[in-house]
Coordinates of C-alpha atoms in Angstrom, one line a residue:
M1 CA 0.0 0.0 0.0
T2 CA 1.1 3.6 -0.6
D3 CA 1.9 5.8 2.4
Q4 CA -1.4 7.6 2.1
L5 CA -3.5 4.4 1.9
N6 CA -1.5 2.9 4.8
A7 CA -2.3 6.0 6.9
V8 CA -6.0 5.6 6.1
Y9 CA -5.8 1.9 6.8
Q10 CA -4.2 2.5 10.2
R11 CA -6.9 5.1 11.2
Q12 CA -9.6 2.6 10.3
L13 CA -7.8 -0.2 12.1
S14 CA -7.4 1.9 15.2
D15 CA -11.2 2.5 15.3
F16 CA -11.7 -1.2 14.7
R17 CA -9.3 -2.1 17.5
L18 CA -10.9 0.3 19.9
T19 CA -14.4 -1.1 19.3
Y20 CA -13.3 -4.7 19.7
S21 CA -11.0 -3.9 22.6
K22 CA -14.0 -2.4 24.5
A23 CA -16.2 -5.4 23.7
G24 CA -13.4 -7.9 24.6
N25 CA -12.7 -6.0 27.8
V26 CA -16.3 -6.4 29.0
T27 CA -16.3 -10.1 27.9
S28 CA -13.2 -10.7 30.0
V29 CA -14.8 -9.1 33.0
V30 CA -17.8 -11.4 32.7
L31 CA -15.7 -14.6 32.2
V32 CA -13.4 -13.7 35.1
L33 CA -16.4 -13.3 37.4
A34 CA -18.0 -16.4 36.0
G35 CA -14.9 -18.3 37.1
V36 CA -16.1 -18.0 40.7
G37 CA -18.1 -21.1 40.0
L38 CA -15.0 -23.0 39.0
D39 CA -13.3 -22.0 42.2
H40 CA -16.3 -23.2 44.2
F41 CA -16.2 -26.7 42.7
T42 CA -12.4 -27.1 42.2
Y43 CA -10.9 -25.3 45.2
P44 CA -13.7 -24.6 47.7
D45 CA -11.2 -24.0 50.5
R46 CA -9.7 -21.1 48.6
Q47 CA -12.7 -19.6 46.9
V48 CA -12.7 -16.4 49.1
E49 CA -9.1 -15.7 48.3
F50 CA -9.6 -16.4 44.6
F51 CA -12.8 -14.2 44.6
L52 CA -10.8 -11.3 46.0
I53 CA -8.2 -11.8 43.3
R54 CA -10.8 -12.0 40.6
L55 CA -12.4 -8.8 41.9
L56 CA -9.1 -7.0 41.8
V57 CA -8.5 -8.2 38.2
V58 CA -12.1 -7.0 37.3
L59 CA -11.5 -3.6 38.8
L60 CA -8.2 -3.2 36.9
T61 CA -9.8 -4.4 33.7
L62 CA -12.7 -1.9 34.1
G63 CA -10.2 0.8 34.8
I64 CA -8.5 0.1 31.5
L65 CA -12.0 0.2 29.9
W66 CA -12.5 3.7 31.3
V67 CA -9.1 4.8 29.9
L68 CA -10.1 3.4 26.4
Y69 CA -12.9 6.0 26.3
T70 CA -10.4 8.8 26.6
E71 CA -8.2 10.4 24.0
F72 CA -5.1 8.8 25.6
G73 CA -6.8 5.4 25.4
R74 CA -7.6 6.0 21.7
R75 CA -4.0 6.7 20.9
N76 CA -2.7 3.8 22.9
V77 CA -5.3 1.2 22.3
R78 CA -2.8 -1.5 21.2
Q79 CA -0.8 -1.4 24.4
L80 CA -3.9 -1.1 26.6
T81 CA -5.5 -4.1 24.9
V82 CA -2.4 -6.3 25.5
L83 CA -2.4 -5.1 29.1
W84 CA -5.9 -6.1 30.0
L85 CA -5.4 -9.4 28.1
L86 CA -2.5 -10.2 30.3
L87 CA -4.3 -9.5 33.6
P88 CA -6.4 -12.8 33.5
Q89 CA -3.3 -14.7 32.4
V90 CA -1.3 -13.4 35.4
M91 CA -4.3 -14.3 37.6
I92 CA -4.5 -17.8 36.3
A93 CA -0.7 -18.2 36.7
Y94 CA -1.0 -17.2 40.3
M95 CA -3.8 -19.7 40.9
I96 CA -1.7 -22.4 39.3
Q97 CA 1.3 -21.6 41.4
T98 CA -0.7 -21.5 44.7
T99 CA -2.7 -24.7 44.0
D100 CA -1.5 -27.8 42.2
G101 CA 1.2 -26.4 39.9
A102 CA 1.5 -28.5 36.7
Q103 CA -1.4 -30.7 37.9
S104 CA -3.8 -27.7 38.0
I105 CA -6.7 -27.8 35.6
Y106 CA -6.6 -24.0 35.4
F107 CA -4.0 -24.1 32.7
V108 CA -7.0 -24.6 30.3
G109 CA -7.9 -21.0 30.9
L110 CA -4.6 -19.9 29.3
H111 CA -5.7 -21.8 26.2
L112 CA -9.0 -20.1 26.1
A113 CA -7.4 -16.6 26.2
L114 CA -5.0 -17.6 23.4
Y115 CA -7.7 -18.8 21.1
A116 CA -9.9 -15.8 21.8
V117 CA -7.0 -13.5 21.0
G118 CA -6.2 -15.3 17.7
I119 CA -9.7 -15.6 16.5
I120 CA -11.5 -12.5 17.7
L121 CA -9.3 -9.5 18.6
P122 CA -7.7 -7.5 15.8
I123 CA -4.1 -7.5 17.0
S124 CA -1.1 -7.8 14.8
F125 CA 0.9 -11.0 14.1
L126 CA 3.9 -9.8 16.2
E127 CA 1.5 -8.9 19.1
G128 CA -0.1 -12.3 18.9
V129 CA 3.3 -14.0 19.0
G130 CA 4.4 -11.8 21.9
F131 CA 1.2 -12.7 23.8
G132 CA 1.8 -16.4 23.3
V133 CA 5.4 -16.2 24.5
L134 CA 4.4 -14.3 27.6
T135 CA 1.6 -16.8 28.3
V136 CA 4.2 -19.7 28.1
I137 CA 6.6 -17.8 30.4
L138 CA 3.9 -17.2 32.9
Y139 CA 2.8 -20.8 33.0
V140 CA 6.3 -22.3 33.2
G141 CA 7.3 -19.8 35.9
A142 CA 4.1 -20.6 37.9
C143 CA 4.8 -24.3 37.7
L144 CA 8.5 -24.0 38.6
L145 CA 7.7 -21.8 41.6
H146 CA 5.3 -24.4 42.9
P147 CA 6.9 -26.7 45.7
D148 CA 6.3 -29.8 43.5
G149 CA 7.5 -28.2 40.3
P150 CA 10.7 -30.3 39.7
S151 CA 8.9 -33.6 40.4
N152 CA 6.1 -32.8 37.9
L153 CA 8.5 -32.1 35.0
P154 CA 6.9 -34.5 32.5
R155 CA 3.5 -33.0 33.1
L156 CA 4.9 -29.5 33.0
M157 CA 6.5 -30.2 29.6
T158 CA 3.3 -31.8 28.3
N159 CA 1.2 -28.9 29.3
T160 CA 3.8 -26.4 28.1
L161 CA 3.8 -28.0 24.7
F162 CA 0.0 -27.8 24.5
I163 CA 0.2 -24.1 25.3
V164 CA 2.9 -23.6 22.7
F165 CA 0.7 -25.4 20.2
S166 CA -2.2 -23.1 21.1
A167 CA 0.0 -20.0 20.9
A168 CA 1.2 -21.1 17.5
A169 CA -2.3 -21.7 16.3
S170 CA -3.4 -18.3 17.7
A171 CA -0.5 -16.6 15.9
V172 CA -1.4 -18.2 12.6
C173 CA -5.0 -17.1 13.0
T174 CA -3.8 -13.6 13.8
W175 CA -1.6 -13.6 10.6
F176 CA -4.5 -14.7 8.4
N177 CA -6.9 -12.3 10.0
E178 CA -4.5 -9.4 9.4
R179 CA -4.1 -10.4 5.8
A180 CA -7.9 -10.6 5.4
R181 CA -8.3 -7.1 7.0
I182 CA -5.8 -5.7 4.5
R183 CA -7.6 -7.3 1.5
L184 CA -11.0 -6.1 2.8
F185 CA -9.6 -2.6 3.2
R186 CA -8.2 -2.6 -0.4
L187 CA -11.6 -3.9 -1.6
Q188 CA -13.4 -1.1 0.2
Q189 CA -11.0 1.5 -1.3
E190 CA -11.6 0.1 -4.8
V191 CA -15.4 0.2 -4.3
A192 CA -15.1 3.7 -2.9
E193 CA -13.1 4.8 -6.0
I194 CA -15.6 3.2 -8.3
N195 CA -18.5 4.8 -6.5
A196 CA -16.8 8.2 -6.7
N197 CA -16.2 7.7 -10.4
L198 CA -19.8 6.7 -10.8
R199 CA -21.0 9.8 -8.9
E200 CA -18.8 12.0 -11.1
T201 CA -20.1 10.3 -14.2
N202 CA -23.7 10.7 -13.1
A203 CA -23.1 14.4 -12.3
T204 CA -21.6 14.8 -15.8
L205 CA -24.5 13.0 -17.4
A206 CA -27.0 15.1 -15.4
E207 CA -25.3 18.3 -16.6
V208 CA -25.3 17.1 -20.2
K209 CA -28.9 16.1 -19.9
G210 CA -29.8 19.6 -18.5
Q211 CA -27.9 21.2 -21.3
L212 CA -29.6 19.0 -23.9
L213 CA -33.0 19.9 -22.4
Q214 CA -32.0 23.6 -22.6
R215 CA -31.0 23.2 -26.2
E216 CA -34.3 21.4 -27.0
K217 CA -36.2 24.2 -25.3
M218 CA -34.3 26.8 -27.3
A219 CA -34.9 24.8 -30.5
A220 CA -38.6 24.8 -29.7
I221 CA -38.6 28.5 -29.1
G222 CA -36.7 29.0 -32.4
T223 CA -39.4 27.1 -34.3
L224 CA -42.1 29.0 -32.5
S225 CA -40.4 32.4 -33.2
A226 CA -40.0 31.5 -36.9
G227 CA -43.8 30.9 -37.0
L228 CA -44.3 34.1 -35.0
M229 CA -42.2 36.1 -37.5
H230 CA -44.3 34.8 -40.3
E231 CA -47.7 35.0 -38.6
V232 CA -47.2 38.2 -36.6
N233 CA -45.0 40.3 -38.8
N234 CA -47.4 40.4 -41.7
P235 CA -50.4 41.8 -39.7
V236 CA -48.0 44.0 -37.8
N237 CA -46.7 45.4 -41.1
Y238 CA -50.2 45.9 -42.4
S239 CA -51.1 47.8 -39.2
L240 CA -48.0 49.9 -39.4
M241 CA -48.7 50.8 -43.0
A242 CA -52.3 51.8 -42.0
I243 CA -51.1 53.8 -39.1
N244 CA -48.5 55.6 -41.1
M245 CA -51.1 56.3 -43.8
G246 CA -53.4 57.7 -41.1
L247 CA -50.7 59.9 -39.8
S248 CA -50.1 61.3 -43.3
L249 CA -53.7 62.4 -43.6
P250 CA -54.7 66.1 -42.9
A251 CA -57.2 65.0 -40.3
A252 CA -54.4 63.6 -38.1
N253 CA -52.6 66.9 -38.2
Q254 CA -55.8 68.8 -37.4
D255 CA -56.8 66.6 -34.4
P256 CA -53.9 66.4 -31.8
L257 CA -55.7 63.6 -29.9
L258 CA -56.0 61.4 -33.0
K259 CA -52.4 62.0 -33.9
E260 CA -51.2 61.1 -30.4
S261 CA -53.3 57.9 -30.5
L262 CA -51.9 56.9 -33.9
M263 CA -48.3 57.5 -32.7
D264 CA -48.9 55.4 -29.6
A265 CA -50.3 52.6 -31.8
R266 CA -47.3 52.8 -34.1
E267 CA -44.9 52.7 -31.1
G268 CA -46.8 49.6 -29.8
M269 CA -46.6 47.8 -33.1
Q270 CA -42.8 48.6 -33.4
R271 CA -42.3 47.1 -30.0
V272 CA -44.1 44.0 -31.0
Q273 CA -41.8 43.8 -34.1
N274 CA -38.7 44.3 -31.9
I275 CA -39.7 41.6 -29.4
V276 CA -40.4 39.0 -32.1
T277 CA -37.1 39.8 -33.7
D278 CA -35.2 39.6 -30.4
L279 CA -36.9 36.2 -29.7
K280 CA -35.8 34.9 -33.1
T281 CA -32.2 36.2 -32.6
F282 CA -32.1 34.6 -29.1
A283 CA -33.5 31.2 -30.1
Y284 CA -31.5 30.6 -33.3
Q285 CA -28.2 29.4 -31.7
K286 CA -26.0 28.1 -34.5
P287 CA -23.2 25.8 -33.4
G288 CA -19.8 25.9 -35.0
T289 CA -17.6 28.7 -36.4
D290 CA -20.6 30.5 -37.9
S291 CA -21.8 31.5 -34.5
Q292 CA -18.6 33.5 -33.9
R293 CA -19.3 36.9 -35.5
T294 CA -18.9 40.5 -34.8
F295 CA -21.9 42.3 -33.2
L296 CA -22.7 45.2 -30.9
L297 CA -23.0 44.2 -27.3
E298 CA -25.3 47.1 -26.6
N299 CA -27.8 45.6 -29.0
A300 CA -27.6 42.3 -27.2
I301 CA -28.1 44.1 -23.9
R302 CA -31.1 45.9 -25.3
S303 CA -32.6 42.7 -26.6
A304 CA -32.1 40.9 -23.3
Q305 CA -33.7 43.8 -21.5
R306 CA -36.8 43.6 -23.7
L307 CA -37.0 39.8 -23.4
A308 CA -36.7 40.1 -19.6
G309 CA -38.9 43.1 -19.5
F310 CA -41.7 41.6 -17.5
E311 CA -39.4 40.6 -14.6
L312 CA -37.6 44.0 -14.8
K313 CA -40.8 46.0 -14.2
G314 CA -40.5 48.5 -11.4
I315 CA -36.7 48.2 -11.4
E316 CA -34.4 51.0 -12.5
V317 CA -31.8 49.6 -15.0
V318 CA -28.8 51.9 -15.5
V319 CA -26.6 51.1 -18.5
D320 CA -23.2 52.6 -18.8
L321 CA -21.4 51.5 -22.0
P322 CA -18.3 52.8 -23.9
A323 CA -18.7 54.3 -27.4
D324 CA -17.5 51.1 -29.1
T325 CA -19.1 47.9 -28.0
H326 CA -18.2 45.6 -30.9
V327 CA -17.4 42.1 -29.7
L328 CA -16.7 38.8 -31.3
G329 CA -18.9 35.8 -30.3
D330 CA -22.2 33.9 -30.4
E331 CA -24.7 36.7 -30.0
P332 CA -27.8 34.5 -29.4
A333 CA -26.0 32.5 -26.7
L334 CA -24.7 35.7 -25.0
I335 CA -28.2 37.2 -25.1
G336 CA -29.3 34.1 -23.2
V337 CA -26.5 34.8 -20.6
L338 CA -27.7 38.4 -20.2
I339 CA -31.4 37.3 -19.9
N340 CA -30.4 34.9 -17.1
L341 CA -28.3 37.6 -15.3
F342 CA -31.2 40.1 -15.6
S343 CA -33.7 37.6 -14.4
N344 CA -31.7 36.5 -11.4
A345 CA -31.0 40.1 -10.5
A346 CA -34.6 41.0 -10.8
K347 CA -35.7 38.2 -8.5
A348 CA -33.0 39.1 -5.9
V349 CA -34.1 42.8 -5.9
H350 CA -37.8 41.9 -5.6
A351 CA -37.1 39.4 -2.8
A352 CA -35.1 42.1 -0.9
G353 CA -38.0 44.6 -1.1
R354 CA -35.8 47.6 -1.8
A355 CA -37.4 51.1 -1.7
A356 CA -35.2 51.9 -4.8
P357 CA -34.6 48.7 -6.7
R358 CA -31.7 49.1 -9.1
I359 CA -29.6 47.1 -11.6
E360 CA -26.4 48.5 -13.0
V361 CA -24.9 47.4 -16.3
Q362 CA -21.4 48.7 -16.9
A363 CA -18.9 47.8 -19.6
G364 CA -15.4 48.9 -20.5
H365 CA -12.3 48.1 -22.6
R366 CA -9.5 46.1 -21.2
G367 CA -6.8 45.4 -23.8
D368 CA -8.3 43.3 -26.6
R369 CA -11.3 42.4 -24.6
L370 CA -14.5 44.1 -23.4
W371 CA -15.6 43.5 -19.8
L372 CA -19.1 43.7 -18.6
R373 CA -20.7 43.6 -15.1
V374 CA -24.3 43.3 -13.9
R375 CA -24.8 44.5 -10.3
D376 CA -28.0 44.6 -8.3
N377 CA -28.9 45.9 -4.9
G378 CA -30.8 42.7 -4.0
Q379 CA -30.5 40.4 -1.0
G380 CA -27.1 39.0 -2.0
I381 CA -25.8 35.5 -1.8
A382 CA -25.1 33.7 1.5
P383 CA -21.4 33.0 2.1
E384 CA -22.0 29.2 2.3
N385 CA -23.6 29.3 -1.2
I386 CA -21.2 31.7 -3.0
D387 CA -18.9 28.8 -4.2
R388 CA -21.8 26.7 -5.4
V389 CA -23.8 29.1 -7.6
F390 CA -22.3 27.7 -10.8
E391 CA -22.9 24.1 -9.9
P392 CA -25.5 22.3 -12.1
F393 CA -28.9 21.9 -10.4
F394 CA -27.9 24.0 -7.4
T395 CA -30.7 26.5 -6.5
T396 CA -32.0 28.2 -3.4
R397 CA -35.4 28.7 -4.9
D398 CA -38.5 26.7 -4.1
V399 CA -39.1 23.4 -5.8
G400 CA -40.6 24.0 -9.2
S401 CA -39.1 27.5 -9.5
G402 CA -36.1 26.4 -11.6
L403 CA -33.7 23.6 -12.3
G404 CA -30.6 25.5 -11.2
L405 CA -29.0 25.2 -14.6
G406 CA -29.1 28.8 -15.8
L407 CA -25.8 30.0 -14.3
S408 CA -24.1 26.7 -15.0
I409 CA -24.9 26.9 -18.7
S410 CA -24.1 30.6 -18.7
Y411 CA -20.7 29.8 -17.2
G412 CA -20.0 27.3 -20.0
I413 CA -21.0 29.9 -22.7
V414 CA -18.7 32.5 -21.3
Q415 CA -15.9 30.0 -21.0
R416 CA -16.4 29.1 -24.6
H417 CA -15.6 32.7 -25.4
G418 CA -12.3 32.6 -23.5
G419 CA -13.7 34.3 -20.4
V420 CA -14.8 33.5 -16.9
L421 CA -18.1 34.3 -15.4
A422 CA -17.3 35.5 -11.9
V423 CA -19.5 36.4 -9.0
A424 CA -19.0 38.7 -6.0
S425 CA -21.6 39.4 -3.3
E426 CA -22.2 41.0 0.1
F427 CA -25.0 39.1 1.8
G428 CA -28.0 41.3 2.4
A429 CA -26.6 44.1 0.2
W430 CA -25.6 43.4 -3.4
T431 CA -24.5 40.8 -6.0
E432 CA -22.3 41.3 -9.0
F433 CA -21.7 39.0 -12.0
S434 CA -18.9 39.9 -14.4
F435 CA -17.3 38.5 -17.5
D436 CA -15.3 39.6 -20.6
L437 CA -15.5 39.0 -24.3
P438 CA -13.0 39.2 -27.2
R439 CA -13.1 42.3 -29.4
P440 CA -12.7 41.9 -33.1
A441 CA -9.1 42.5 -34.4

């Protein structure tokens, strides 16, 4: 494993060890207390003494359990686990030494602890070997310190060999368990990487799907606007011709009210013409190099204002542009970006309930590019959301009020023009979006 993976593995293993150490600690306490029954039937004359010893071991074991719940215990879980494991072994060794030595049946308890360590507890191979060696030393020492130790040498050797066999089996189990944990960890890491890749792929597909839906919607609007141009422009032209003819008659000049009414009607018809033309320009987004052409940004801003006119009602829109606003790019797509910025700004201003709602549009030259900013005095963007506004499907509006794709798609359009759509905001005060576009050579 790499150093990074090994560090992650060690952290997970530490948590694993801590959990199992706590559970094993409680189990050890229960088994040590349950041994009171063994003392009663095997050594009834010493059951009081052994009960006090068992009680001492239980208290020490519970003390270690309390330490395991501290930060110190978490850092030193391996050493503390080995410590509470050795407490029952030391207790059993004492009982063997003070009773029948090599003849004591209590040596079976040493085997029980060895197998439990090898099969259940997540200790390392070296720790398992060390625990087995210490268990053998404790048993041999207890038997040799017994008064009949030398005379029971065959029994001592037999029992010692059995303990060695158990220690070896426990160490082998520990080794295989350690290998299995490493393989399981690697498998978990592979699954986590695959899941992360799948989430990234799903997010990409969702973004592509959203963009495709947006393109289909634009195509539908384009088809609709083409029909509108055909169906609406003809009667509008007839009406304009009739209005102009009416204005040319002497009666119109003689009647100021009639003339004013005819001029209002002409202005309304011209506005209808402009709106349909803007809609057609916005909807016909042609992919490829043909979409990169020179146009006046001020015209695009004007078109976007008209198309977002309903949402901009009651809001003062201040436009400050340089004399030359020629830029190179995809005019329909950029009109869409501006409509989205105007729409978002209008919603923010209305939500803030300002006494003087205002949107400022400012542009200027910067080298071979033209920068533009749209600033509103709305409610601003919360600090925790400022880094997510361009994420696909991220929105703070109510369900059904939008897909959260507008700014994501706008970001991609600006990026396609060699720029970056940036955002700045002061929560509760204002929001500003800015980007720049290439100027024709």
